[in-house]
């Protein structure tokens, strides 16, 4: 395993798996306590077989009302969304639901740290972008502007996260620097 | 709907429903942003019927690795577990899993506000108890002591939450008072 550059993420893990491994490291080393929220599911039918575990036989995916991850770091409330795109030149804003944007804005209002981690899978480039910048791009779209964030804008307004080992996606470094 | 005493909770709603309604009120009125985490489920088989939503056909309940609720209030990280008991005289500690206790302790270490909301369903009595007190009772059990928290101890170390309307379980009042 290489310690430099983006080599580590070339092993084909998803952004979510990489973030989960990062959070496990942060937790085990008393750096932060941040978790992925479970996928919300509407459960309709459950079987209770004798002498074995309950089996969900009918359920549906529900839209999440918040973001993917939250927790605590140095006494501060941390809240973020992680998104991957296969696009080459931009990150489409349709990847966000309106209520996710509203949630990010609301977290900022309450004094929390809110941001997005965007991965351009084709390049293995992962960017940290503050929610305030996401909101600016969202408003540009609302006013008839472009429906995406160009990769150049990600490079300019975001911070490239260099993947490494054992902290695969070291996003807390950005919090130390930016807040 | 009565404004005093515990009448409101007599309508037979579960503690979880009451807390969700409380959190919806807190969110809509810009008081706090606190949510119940989805129930964690291990998805095994999903059908993708044509022209309709994906159906989960086999899934299992997983043990949660954290507590039920978390979020932000006045810039502070809030994290709690809600438990109901039908017991008359005590709250059994076996309602907690070890990893929940560890999570509560960890949240305290990172500077968050961690607590438990305990409901004695037979009496419609709801208590707010700080995680530090829960840990004390947990340690007493570890040292061979009683395996529960008596209702008298809940009354002594906890704070009775008077249910009301529209803030059904006004637990943030305790945070203002106790932290
Ligand atoms: Mg996501
Ligand atoms: Mg619970």
XYZ file of N, CA and C in Angstrom, chain A residues 32-34 70-79 111-113 175-176 179, chain B residues 71-72 75-78 110-112:
84
model
N -12.522 11.307 16.461
C -13.879 11.805 16.218
C -14.848 10.639 16.313
N -16.124 10.979 16.449
C -17.181 9.958 16.485
C -18.215 10.340 15.418
N -17.998 9.816 14.224
C -18.824 10.166 13.061
C -19.264 8.869 12.377
N -23.146 12.021 10.090
C -23.017 13.080 11.091
C -22.350 12.535 12.353
N -21.969 13.487 13.205
C -21.284 13.077 14.423
C -20.594 14.257 15.069
N -19.563 13.947 15.851
C -18.903 14.982 16.652
C -17.388 14.923 16.484
N -16.778 16.114 16.397
C -15.327 16.243 16.283
C -14.895 17.465 17.086
N -14.029 17.279 18.033
C -13.555 18.371 18.897
C -14.716 19.184 19.454
N -15.767 18.510 19.897
C -16.910 19.181 20.484
C -17.861 19.803 19.475
N -17.536 19.711 18.191
C -18.370 20.356 17.166
C -19.243 19.360 16.424
N -20.436 19.814 16.075
C -21.350 18.987 15.288
C -20.923 18.992 13.816
N -20.725 17.808 13.294
C -20.246 17.582 11.921
C -21.370 16.919 11.127
N -21.607 17.381 9.915
C -22.702 16.838 9.113
C -22.319 16.948 7.641
N -25.160 26.404 13.790
C -23.778 26.476 14.247
C -22.967 25.208 14.026
N -23.475 24.316 13.188
C -22.738 23.093 12.885
C -21.821 23.259 11.688
N -20.993 22.255 11.466
C -20.078 22.251 10.326
C -20.666 21.342 9.257
N -11.319 20.422 8.072
C -12.054 21.125 9.124
C -11.083 21.926 9.982
N -9.935 21.325 10.281
C -8.926 22.069 11.041
C -8.481 23.324 10.285
N -12.226 25.926 9.254
C -13.251 26.440 10.162
C -12.605 27.046 11.421
N -28.143 15.107 16.638
C -28.340 16.345 15.910
C -27.654 17.494 16.607
N -28.161 18.698 16.354
C -27.501 19.898 16.850
C -28.501 20.838 17.522
N -25.587 25.012 18.590
C -24.195 24.736 18.240
C -23.605 23.500 18.889
N -24.400 22.819 19.731
C -23.860 21.660 20.457
C -24.332 20.338 19.875
N -23.459 19.355 19.900
C -23.809 18.012 19.447
C -24.651 17.315 20.506
N -25.821 16.855 20.074
C -26.808 16.203 20.940
C -26.934 14.748 20.518
N -15.864 13.287 23.638
C -15.657 14.227 22.533
C -16.355 15.572 22.766
N -16.987 15.730 23.920
C -17.571 17.029 24.251
C -19.025 17.196 23.836
N -19.686 16.110 23.518
C -21.100 16.185 23.154
C -22.009 16.017 24.355
